[in-house]
Short mmCIF file of C-alpha atoms and ligand atoms in Angstrom, two decimals:
data_model
loop_
_atom_site.label_atom_id
_atom_site.label_comp_id
_atom_site.label_asym_id
_atom_site.label_seq_id
_atom_site.Cartn_x
_atom_site.Cartn_y
_atom_site.Cartn_z
CA MET A 135 83.95 224.34 107.39
CA VAL A 136 86.30 222.09 105.00
CA ALA A 137 90.63 223.00 105.93
CA GLY A 138 92.54 221.54 103.45
CA GLY A 139 96.30 221.18 103.96
CA GLU A 140 99.44 220.13 103.15
CA VAL A 141 100.77 216.76 104.75
CA LYS A 142 103.50 214.10 103.31
CA GLY A 143 103.11 215.68 100.35
CA ASN A 144 99.40 214.69 100.20
CA ILE A 145 96.54 217.73 100.28
CA TYR A 146 94.06 216.63 102.36
CA TYR A 147 90.62 217.89 102.96
CA LEU A 148 89.48 217.88 106.56
CA ASN A 149 86.70 218.67 108.15
CA GLU A 150 88.45 222.15 110.42
CA TYR A 151 87.75 220.39 114.19
CA ALA A 152 89.31 217.15 112.36
CA ALA A 153 92.01 218.90 110.75
CA LYS A 154 93.12 220.94 114.32
CA ARG A 155 92.85 217.74 115.59
CA LEU A 156 94.78 216.19 114.33
CA ASN A 157 97.38 219.53 114.04
CA LEU A 158 97.89 220.43 110.33
CA LYS A 159 98.91 223.15 108.78
CA ILE A 160 96.03 224.14 107.74
CA GLU A 161 96.50 226.04 103.87
CA LYS A 162 92.72 227.68 103.34
CA LYS A 163 89.35 227.08 104.46
CA ILE A 164 86.57 226.23 102.03
CA LYS A 165 82.58 225.22 102.64
CA GLY A 166 82.18 221.58 102.40
CA LYS A 167 79.86 222.19 99.43
CA GLU A 168 82.27 223.00 96.82
CA LEU A 169 83.74 220.02 97.66
CA VAL A 170 80.31 218.26 95.97
CA GLY A 171 80.54 216.82 92.81
CA LEU A 172 84.79 216.22 92.61
CA LYS A 173 85.26 212.39 91.88
CA TYR A 174 88.06 210.08 93.65
CA ILE A 175 89.48 206.72 93.68
CA SER A 176 88.87 204.44 96.07
CA PRO A 177 91.33 201.75 97.76
CA PHE A 178 89.41 198.73 96.45
CA ASP A 179 88.04 199.67 93.63
CA GLY A 180 90.57 196.64 91.05
CA LEU A 181 88.08 194.06 92.99
CA SER A 182 86.27 192.67 90.23
CA GLY A 183 83.20 192.02 92.52
CA ILE A 184 83.22 196.14 93.19
CA LYS A 185 83.71 197.28 89.96
CA LYS A 186 80.85 195.01 88.75
CA ALA A 187 78.72 196.84 92.04
CA LEU A 188 79.83 200.43 90.43
CA GLY A 189 78.57 199.79 87.37
CA LYS A 190 79.55 202.81 85.54
CA TYR A 191 79.18 204.65 88.76
CA GLU A 192 82.25 206.98 89.67
CA HIS A 193 83.18 207.94 92.90
CA GLU A 194 81.77 210.90 93.62
CA VAL A 195 81.66 213.76 96.78
CA VAL A 196 77.71 213.52 98.08
CA ALA A 197 75.89 216.27 100.51
CA THR A 198 74.65 214.69 103.44
CA ASP A 199 71.05 214.87 104.38
CA GLU A 200 70.78 216.14 107.87
CA LYS A 201 67.57 214.38 108.33
CA ILE A 202 69.19 211.04 107.06
CA LEU A 203 72.65 210.74 107.84
CA PRO A 204 73.88 213.52 110.15
CA VAL A 205 77.58 214.75 110.14
CA SER A 206 79.33 215.12 113.74
CA GLU A 207 82.14 218.12 113.84
CA GLU A 208 83.24 216.47 117.35
CA GLU A 209 83.21 213.26 116.22
CA GLY A 210 85.44 210.80 113.40
CA THR A 211 88.41 211.77 111.62
CA GLY A 212 87.41 214.63 109.40
CA LEU A 213 85.84 212.58 106.22
CA VAL A 214 82.81 210.88 106.21
CA HIS A 215 82.60 207.77 103.79
CA VAL A 216 79.03 206.46 103.35
CA ALA A 217 78.86 203.11 102.87
CA PRO A 218 74.91 201.79 101.38
CA GLY A 219 75.83 198.37 101.79
CA ALA A 220 77.46 198.31 105.23
CA GLY A 221 74.96 200.11 107.39
CA SER A 222 71.10 201.86 107.57
CA GLU A 223 72.20 205.50 107.84
CA ASP A 224 74.29 205.27 104.79
CA TYR A 225 71.94 202.99 102.79
CA LYS A 226 68.84 205.84 103.29
CA LEU A 227 71.30 208.27 101.80
CA GLY A 228 72.35 205.93 99.03
CA LYS A 229 68.71 205.31 98.10
CA LYS A 230 67.94 209.25 98.02
CA LEU A 231 71.01 209.88 95.75
CA ASP A 232 70.96 206.70 94.09
CA LEU A 233 74.14 204.93 94.81
CA PRO A 234 75.01 202.00 94.28
CA VAL A 235 74.89 199.21 96.79
CA ILE A 236 77.95 197.25 97.20
CA GLU A 237 76.57 193.66 98.85
CA LEU A 238 79.72 191.90 100.72
CA VAL A 239 79.34 189.66 103.51
CA ASP A 240 77.01 186.65 103.45
CA GLU A 241 75.13 185.07 106.52
CA GLU A 242 78.14 184.37 108.09
CA ALA A 243 79.78 187.53 107.81
CA ALA A 244 82.70 186.14 105.54
CA TYR A 245 83.15 188.00 102.58
CA ILE A 246 81.77 186.79 99.31
CA SER A 247 83.47 185.85 96.42
CA ASP A 248 85.06 187.74 93.18
CA LEU A 249 86.55 190.30 96.64
CA GLY A 250 90.43 188.86 95.45
CA GLU A 251 91.57 188.52 98.58
CA PHE A 252 89.26 189.34 101.45
CA SER A 253 86.58 186.13 99.21
CA GLY A 254 86.26 183.66 101.75
CA LYS A 255 87.62 185.57 105.26
CA ASN A 256 85.80 186.93 107.78
CA ALA A 257 85.01 190.38 108.68
CA LYS A 258 83.81 189.82 112.67
CA LYS A 259 86.76 187.35 113.01
CA HIS A 260 89.72 189.20 111.12
CA PRO A 261 88.77 192.46 110.85
CA GLU A 262 92.93 193.67 110.40
CA ILE A 263 92.77 192.11 106.63
CA ILE A 264 91.45 195.86 105.43
CA LEU A 265 94.22 197.14 107.66
CA ASP A 266 96.85 195.28 106.24
CA TYR A 267 95.52 195.72 102.98
CA LEU A 268 95.70 199.99 103.52
CA LYS A 269 99.74 199.45 104.82
CA GLU A 270 100.79 197.50 101.92
CA ASN A 271 98.78 200.29 99.74
CA PRO A 272 100.12 203.33 101.94
CA GLU A 273 98.80 205.43 99.52
CA TYR A 274 95.52 205.35 100.38
CA LEU A 275 96.79 205.34 104.26
CA PHE A 276 97.23 208.14 106.46
CA ASP A 277 97.40 206.59 109.92
CA ILE A 278 96.62 204.15 112.32
CA VAL A 279 94.60 204.70 115.57
CA PRO A 280 92.92 203.35 118.36
CA TYR A 281 89.39 204.55 118.71
CA THR A 282 86.75 203.89 120.62
CA HIS A 283 83.06 203.54 119.57
CA ARG A 284 79.89 202.89 119.99
CA TYR A 285 78.69 199.27 118.23
CA PRO A 286 75.29 197.56 117.80
CA ALA A 287 74.45 193.69 119.08
CA CYS A 288 72.30 191.58 119.46
CA TRP A 289 69.20 192.50 122.61
CA ARG A 290 69.41 189.41 123.76
CA CYS A 291 72.14 187.42 123.76
CA LYS A 292 74.72 190.15 123.98
CA THR A 293 76.57 188.81 119.87
CA GLU A 294 78.27 192.13 118.02
CA LEU A 295 76.64 192.34 115.26
CA VAL A 296 77.57 192.81 111.17
CA TRP A 297 74.87 195.29 109.34
CA ARG A 298 74.31 192.97 105.67
CA VAL A 299 72.18 193.96 103.00
CA VAL A 300 69.43 191.67 101.92
CA ASP A 301 66.68 191.02 98.98
CA GLU A 302 62.93 190.59 100.58
CA TRP A 303 60.13 189.15 98.90
CA TYR A 304 57.47 191.95 98.37
CA ILE A 305 53.88 191.99 97.64
CA ALA A 306 52.53 194.91 95.29
CA MET A 307 49.77 196.22 97.36
CA GLU A 308 48.78 199.98 94.55
CA PRO A 309 46.60 197.33 92.44
CA LEU A 310 44.93 196.53 95.77
CA ARG A 311 44.20 199.34 97.55
CA GLU A 312 40.76 200.18 96.13
CA PRO A 313 39.39 196.96 96.03
CA LEU A 314 40.31 196.20 99.45
CA LYS A 315 38.79 199.07 100.17
CA LYS A 316 36.22 198.03 98.49
CA VAL A 317 35.47 194.74 100.21
CA THR A 318 36.32 196.78 103.55
CA GLN A 319 33.84 198.52 103.81
CA LYS A 320 30.58 196.08 103.24
CA ILE A 321 32.00 194.43 107.11
CA ASN A 322 29.92 195.52 110.15
CA TRP A 323 32.96 196.67 112.38
CA LEU A 324 32.87 196.59 116.25
CA PRO A 325 33.03 198.95 116.81
CA LYS A 326 32.50 201.18 114.34
CA PHE A 327 35.89 203.02 114.13
CA GLY A 328 37.20 200.29 113.40
CA LEU A 329 35.79 201.14 109.78
CA LYS A 330 37.77 203.85 109.67
CA ARG A 331 40.98 203.05 111.24
CA GLU A 332 41.52 199.60 108.83
CA ILE A 333 40.81 202.55 105.67
CA ASP A 334 43.87 204.16 107.16
CA TRP A 335 45.80 201.19 107.26
CA LEU A 336 44.83 201.17 103.26
CA ASP A 337 45.12 204.31 102.31
CA ASN A 338 48.17 204.44 103.57
CA MET A 339 49.98 200.46 103.32
CA HIS A 340 53.64 200.58 101.15
CA ASP A 341 53.95 196.22 99.73
CA TRP A 342 53.82 193.91 101.77
CA LEU A 343 57.02 192.57 103.17
CA ILE A 344 56.41 188.57 102.94
CA SER A 345 59.60 187.07 103.67
CA LYS A 346 61.36 186.59 106.83
CA LYS A 347 65.54 185.10 107.07
CA ARG A 348 64.78 182.54 108.84
CA TYR A 349 64.82 178.39 108.91
CA TRP A 350 61.79 177.21 110.93
CA GLY A 351 58.26 178.37 108.62
CA LEU A 352 55.84 178.55 106.22
CA ALA A 353 58.47 178.21 103.17
CA LEU A 354 57.27 180.38 100.73
CA PRO A 355 56.63 178.41 97.14
CA ILE A 356 59.65 180.94 95.37
CA TRP A 357 61.34 178.72 92.71
CA GLU A 358 64.27 181.24 90.92
CA CYS A 359 66.99 180.49 88.37
CA SER A 360 70.57 181.38 89.24
CA GLN A 361 71.15 181.96 85.80
CA CYS A 362 68.86 184.62 84.34
CA GLY A 363 67.19 185.50 87.24
CA HIS A 364 63.29 184.25 86.30
CA PHE A 365 60.99 183.53 89.60
CA GLU A 366 58.22 181.21 89.83
CA VAL A 367 55.68 181.05 91.91
CA ILE A 368 53.94 177.30 92.02
CA GLY A 369 50.84 177.64 93.49
CA SER A 370 50.07 173.45 94.65
CA LYS A 371 51.74 170.06 95.69
CA ASP A 372 49.79 169.00 91.71
CA GLU A 373 52.45 171.54 89.79
CA LEU A 374 55.64 170.82 91.64
CA ARG A 375 55.09 167.67 90.98
CA GLU A 376 54.96 167.89 87.08
CA LYS A 377 57.53 170.74 87.16
CA ALA A 378 59.80 169.40 89.37
CA LEU A 379 63.23 167.92 87.18
CA GLU A 380 64.80 165.96 90.56
CA GLY A 381 64.39 165.89 94.22
CA TRP A 382 60.62 165.29 93.53
CA GLU A 383 61.37 161.30 95.80
CA LYS A 384 62.88 163.23 98.45
CA PHE A 385 60.08 166.25 99.51
CA ASP A 386 56.81 162.54 98.28
CA GLY A 387 55.28 162.26 102.48
CA ASN A 388 56.66 165.15 104.36
CA SER A 389 55.63 168.60 105.11
CA PRO A 390 55.87 171.28 102.87
CA HIS A 391 58.73 172.60 104.60
CA ARG A 392 61.95 172.88 104.52
CA PRO A 393 64.40 171.02 105.07
CA TRP A 394 63.10 168.36 102.51
CA VAL A 395 60.94 171.33 99.98
CA ASP A 396 64.24 172.23 98.90
CA GLU A 397 65.44 169.35 97.79
CA VAL A 398 62.71 169.61 94.57
CA LYS A 399 64.24 171.89 91.49
CA ILE A 400 62.23 172.81 88.35
CA LYS A 401 63.57 173.76 85.24
CA CYS A 402 63.50 177.76 84.56
CA GLU A 403 61.24 177.82 81.32
CA LYS A 404 63.27 181.18 80.02
CA CYS A 405 66.54 179.70 79.63
CA GLY A 406 66.22 175.49 80.35
CA LYS A 407 69.20 175.61 83.59
CA LYS A 408 67.84 174.99 87.34
CA MET A 409 65.13 176.25 89.96
CA GLN A 410 66.10 176.46 92.99
CA ARG A 411 63.63 177.55 96.33
CA ILE A 412 64.54 180.64 97.86
CA PRO A 413 65.81 180.23 100.74
CA ASP A 414 63.39 183.02 102.50
CA VAL A 415 60.53 181.82 104.98
CA GLY A 416 56.85 183.68 104.69
CA ASN A 417 55.65 186.05 106.67
CA PRO A 418 53.33 184.14 109.52
CA TRP A 419 50.23 186.77 108.96
CA LEU A 420 50.41 184.83 105.30
CA ASP A 421 48.99 181.29 106.79
CA ALA A 422 46.78 183.19 109.16
CA GLY A 423 44.27 185.20 106.11
CA ILE A 424 44.14 182.26 104.18
CA VAL A 425 42.48 180.23 106.57
CA PRO A 426 39.34 180.84 105.23
CA PHE A 427 40.22 178.87 101.71
CA SER A 428 43.26 176.25 103.27
CA THR A 429 40.96 174.80 106.47
CA VAL A 430 37.82 174.36 105.44
CA SER A 431 37.05 171.18 105.16
CA THR A 432 34.89 167.91 105.85
CA ASP A 433 37.15 166.28 108.25
CA ASN A 434 39.77 169.51 108.78
CA LYS A 435 42.74 167.65 108.21
CA SER A 436 41.62 166.43 104.50
CA GLU A 437 41.47 168.37 100.78
CA PRO A 438 40.14 171.74 101.71
CA LEU A 439 36.33 172.71 100.82
CA TYR A 440 37.60 175.65 98.63
CA TRP A 441 39.41 173.04 96.08
CA LYS A 442 37.66 169.85 96.73
CA ASP A 443 33.35 171.33 96.83
CA LYS A 444 33.54 174.84 95.87
CA GLY A 445 29.67 174.99 96.31
CA GLU A 446 30.12 172.74 99.64
CA TRP A 447 32.71 175.75 100.90
CA GLU A 448 30.64 178.77 100.10
CA LYS A 449 28.17 177.84 102.73
CA TRP A 450 30.90 178.65 104.77
CA TYR A 451 31.97 181.58 103.95
CA PRO A 452 32.76 184.22 104.61
CA ALA A 453 32.29 184.13 107.97
CA ASP A 454 29.59 185.59 110.11
CA PHE A 455 31.40 186.46 112.45
CA ILE A 456 35.42 187.21 114.24
CA THR A 457 36.30 188.50 116.92
CA GLU A 458 40.57 189.23 117.88
CA SER A 459 41.76 192.26 120.18
CA PHE A 460 42.03 195.36 117.84
CA PRO A 461 45.75 196.33 119.12
CA GLY A 462 47.80 195.26 115.68
CA GLN A 463 45.71 193.62 113.71
CA PHE A 464 44.54 196.15 111.32
CA LYS A 465 47.77 195.89 109.80
CA ASN A 466 48.03 192.07 110.67
CA TRP A 467 45.53 189.56 110.85
CA PHE A 468 42.39 191.92 109.67
CA TYR A 469 44.26 193.88 107.09
CA SER A 470 46.07 189.74 105.51
CA LEU A 471 42.09 188.28 105.70
CA LEU A 472 40.96 191.45 103.79
CA ALA A 473 44.16 190.65 101.21
CA MET A 474 43.19 187.12 100.61
CA SER A 475 39.54 186.92 100.35
CA THR A 476 40.07 190.50 97.90
CA VAL A 477 42.01 188.86 95.50
CA LEU A 478 40.90 185.27 95.71
CA GLU A 479 37.05 186.05 95.08
CA ASN A 480 36.47 189.85 95.20
CA SER A 481 34.75 189.38 98.72
CA GLU A 482 34.19 189.85 102.60
CA PRO A 483 36.70 186.85 104.30
CA PHE A 484 33.38 187.48 107.36
CA LYS A 485 30.66 189.72 107.65
CA THR A 486 30.84 190.73 111.04
CA VAL A 487 34.04 191.98 113.29
CA LEU A 488 34.52 192.81 116.63
CA GLY A 489 37.56 194.03 117.97
CA PHE A 490 38.10 194.62 121.23
CA ALA A 491 40.73 196.31 123.24
CA THR A 492 43.64 195.42 125.56
CA LEU A 493 43.99 195.09 129.49
CA LEU A 494 46.09 197.02 131.32
CA GLY A 495 47.05 197.28 135.37
CA GLU A 496 44.95 199.77 136.83
CA ASP A 497 47.43 202.40 137.28
CA GLY A 498 47.03 202.30 132.59
CA ARG A 499 50.12 200.75 132.42
CA PRO A 500 50.75 197.27 130.85
CA MET A 501 51.60 194.61 133.42
CA HIS A 502 55.11 193.56 134.15
CA LYS A 503 56.08 191.75 137.30
CA SER A 504 59.18 194.73 138.21
CA TRP A 505 56.51 197.58 138.04
CA GLY A 506 54.20 195.62 140.57
CA ASN A 507 51.44 195.78 138.68
CA SER A 508 50.80 192.15 137.56
CA ILE A 509 48.37 189.94 138.67
CA GLU A 510 48.85 186.15 138.38
CA PHE A 511 45.37 184.43 136.94
CA ASN A 512 45.17 181.79 139.89
CA GLU A 513 46.14 184.69 143.69
CA GLY A 514 43.13 187.43 141.14
CA ALA A 515 40.91 184.56 141.59
CA ASP A 516 41.03 184.02 144.91
CA LYS A 517 41.78 187.94 146.30
CA ILE A 518 39.12 189.70 144.34
CA GLY A 519 36.72 186.65 144.19
CA VAL A 520 35.20 184.66 140.19
CA ASP A 521 31.98 186.22 140.22
CA VAL A 522 33.60 189.76 140.59
CA MET A 523 36.15 188.90 137.52
CA ARG A 524 33.34 187.86 135.59
CA TRP A 525 31.03 190.49 136.24
CA MET A 526 34.19 192.55 135.98
CA TYR A 527 34.36 191.65 132.17
CA VAL A 528 31.02 191.38 131.00
CA ARG A 529 30.60 194.88 132.32
CA GLN A 530 33.57 196.38 130.03
CA ASP A 531 33.34 198.01 127.43
CA PRO A 532 35.04 196.30 124.66
CA SER A 533 36.55 199.45 123.11
CA LEU A 534 38.13 200.78 126.14
CA ASN A 535 41.39 199.08 127.42
CA LEU A 536 40.29 197.27 130.56
CA LEU A 537 42.38 198.40 134.12
CA PHE A 538 42.93 195.46 136.28
CA GLY A 539 43.74 195.45 139.81
CA TYR A 540 42.65 194.94 143.53
CA LYS A 541 41.30 198.64 143.61
CA VAL A 542 39.01 198.93 140.66
CA ALA A 543 37.72 195.12 141.25
CA ASP A 544 36.23 196.24 145.13
CA GLU A 545 35.54 199.18 143.04
CA THR A 546 33.79 196.64 141.18
CA ARG A 547 32.78 194.73 144.26
CA ARG A 548 29.91 197.54 146.03
ZN1 LIG B 85 71.12 187.66 119.40
ZN1 LIG B 86 66.40 181.31 83.80
#
């Protein structure tokens, strides 16, 4: 229920509880849905960056989706403002309702360009600049009061976080879904249920998120034109050398990582302007998945046989056997191997895979020092005896979790 009432000559529509809390004189009550569709203006609409981001869109009262953004009557101002560029629930609701996303801050939480007096100032260090702006534009300001609320922080170092929208890079997987499933079926999966788990993953997979906002790591070989947005994926060092406009001499002789690889600029074939490598690094599973092609060489370090001598390479491909603990791998290593081999050769990267379960404490929980169920290897070997330990491992059914501890060891010894 929404209440409408007059203060200082203005009529406000607020959640009823908030209106009572603020001691407003309530003129009438209406249902929230009666407001849906009303247009409104916002204090920041004059900034050129906002105008550009909004385009033809006009601010409008929307109905929430309780599953995405539940609205509570007990707290807040009685008005919920949805900012799809500034919070995950807002972003999800914005996606559903097709609302424009306004990018506001950079990696340092400084306001980006085209935001008038805000540009270049830090949103986290100077939250007061928003309040100052509203004080200068009092037609948008009702009141300023201190308010305690939850705020997200880094779980590791407790630094307060600022939410921002970023672009990420994906590989479109839909065209690969059926070819990947065919290749997967050619493999001997041990245990047998591995096949079903992998097919389940492939049936439900979305596009593959391959970028990470980090400095160190696999530098994605994607060059982008800041002028027209055209991008190009570079396939080799030779291709990069041929296309290099500048910076090759700074890169040459170094590994293809930051900062050296970023020195190389190439020419945009659409508009002729300079293209720069994107700052993102790649998901490590890209590296893990390309192993059958990238690392098989005559001496494990020179040019891959896949390029140098494909006939010789074929003798080593597919691998007869791979093994890895399976929790997680159906969507990580097994998946990335399958994806790369399906794209490059449309064949299976390995003939047989033995996936094994994991090791837990004998109480069935993961081992943690704080839970008292973890056993340090040397201490375990001394107390249990290495032959008993070996027997515990070799008789284990690899499809089941191995429960490890002194009681289980005593039973094994008998
Ligand atoms: Zn941190
Ligand atoms: Zn261009």
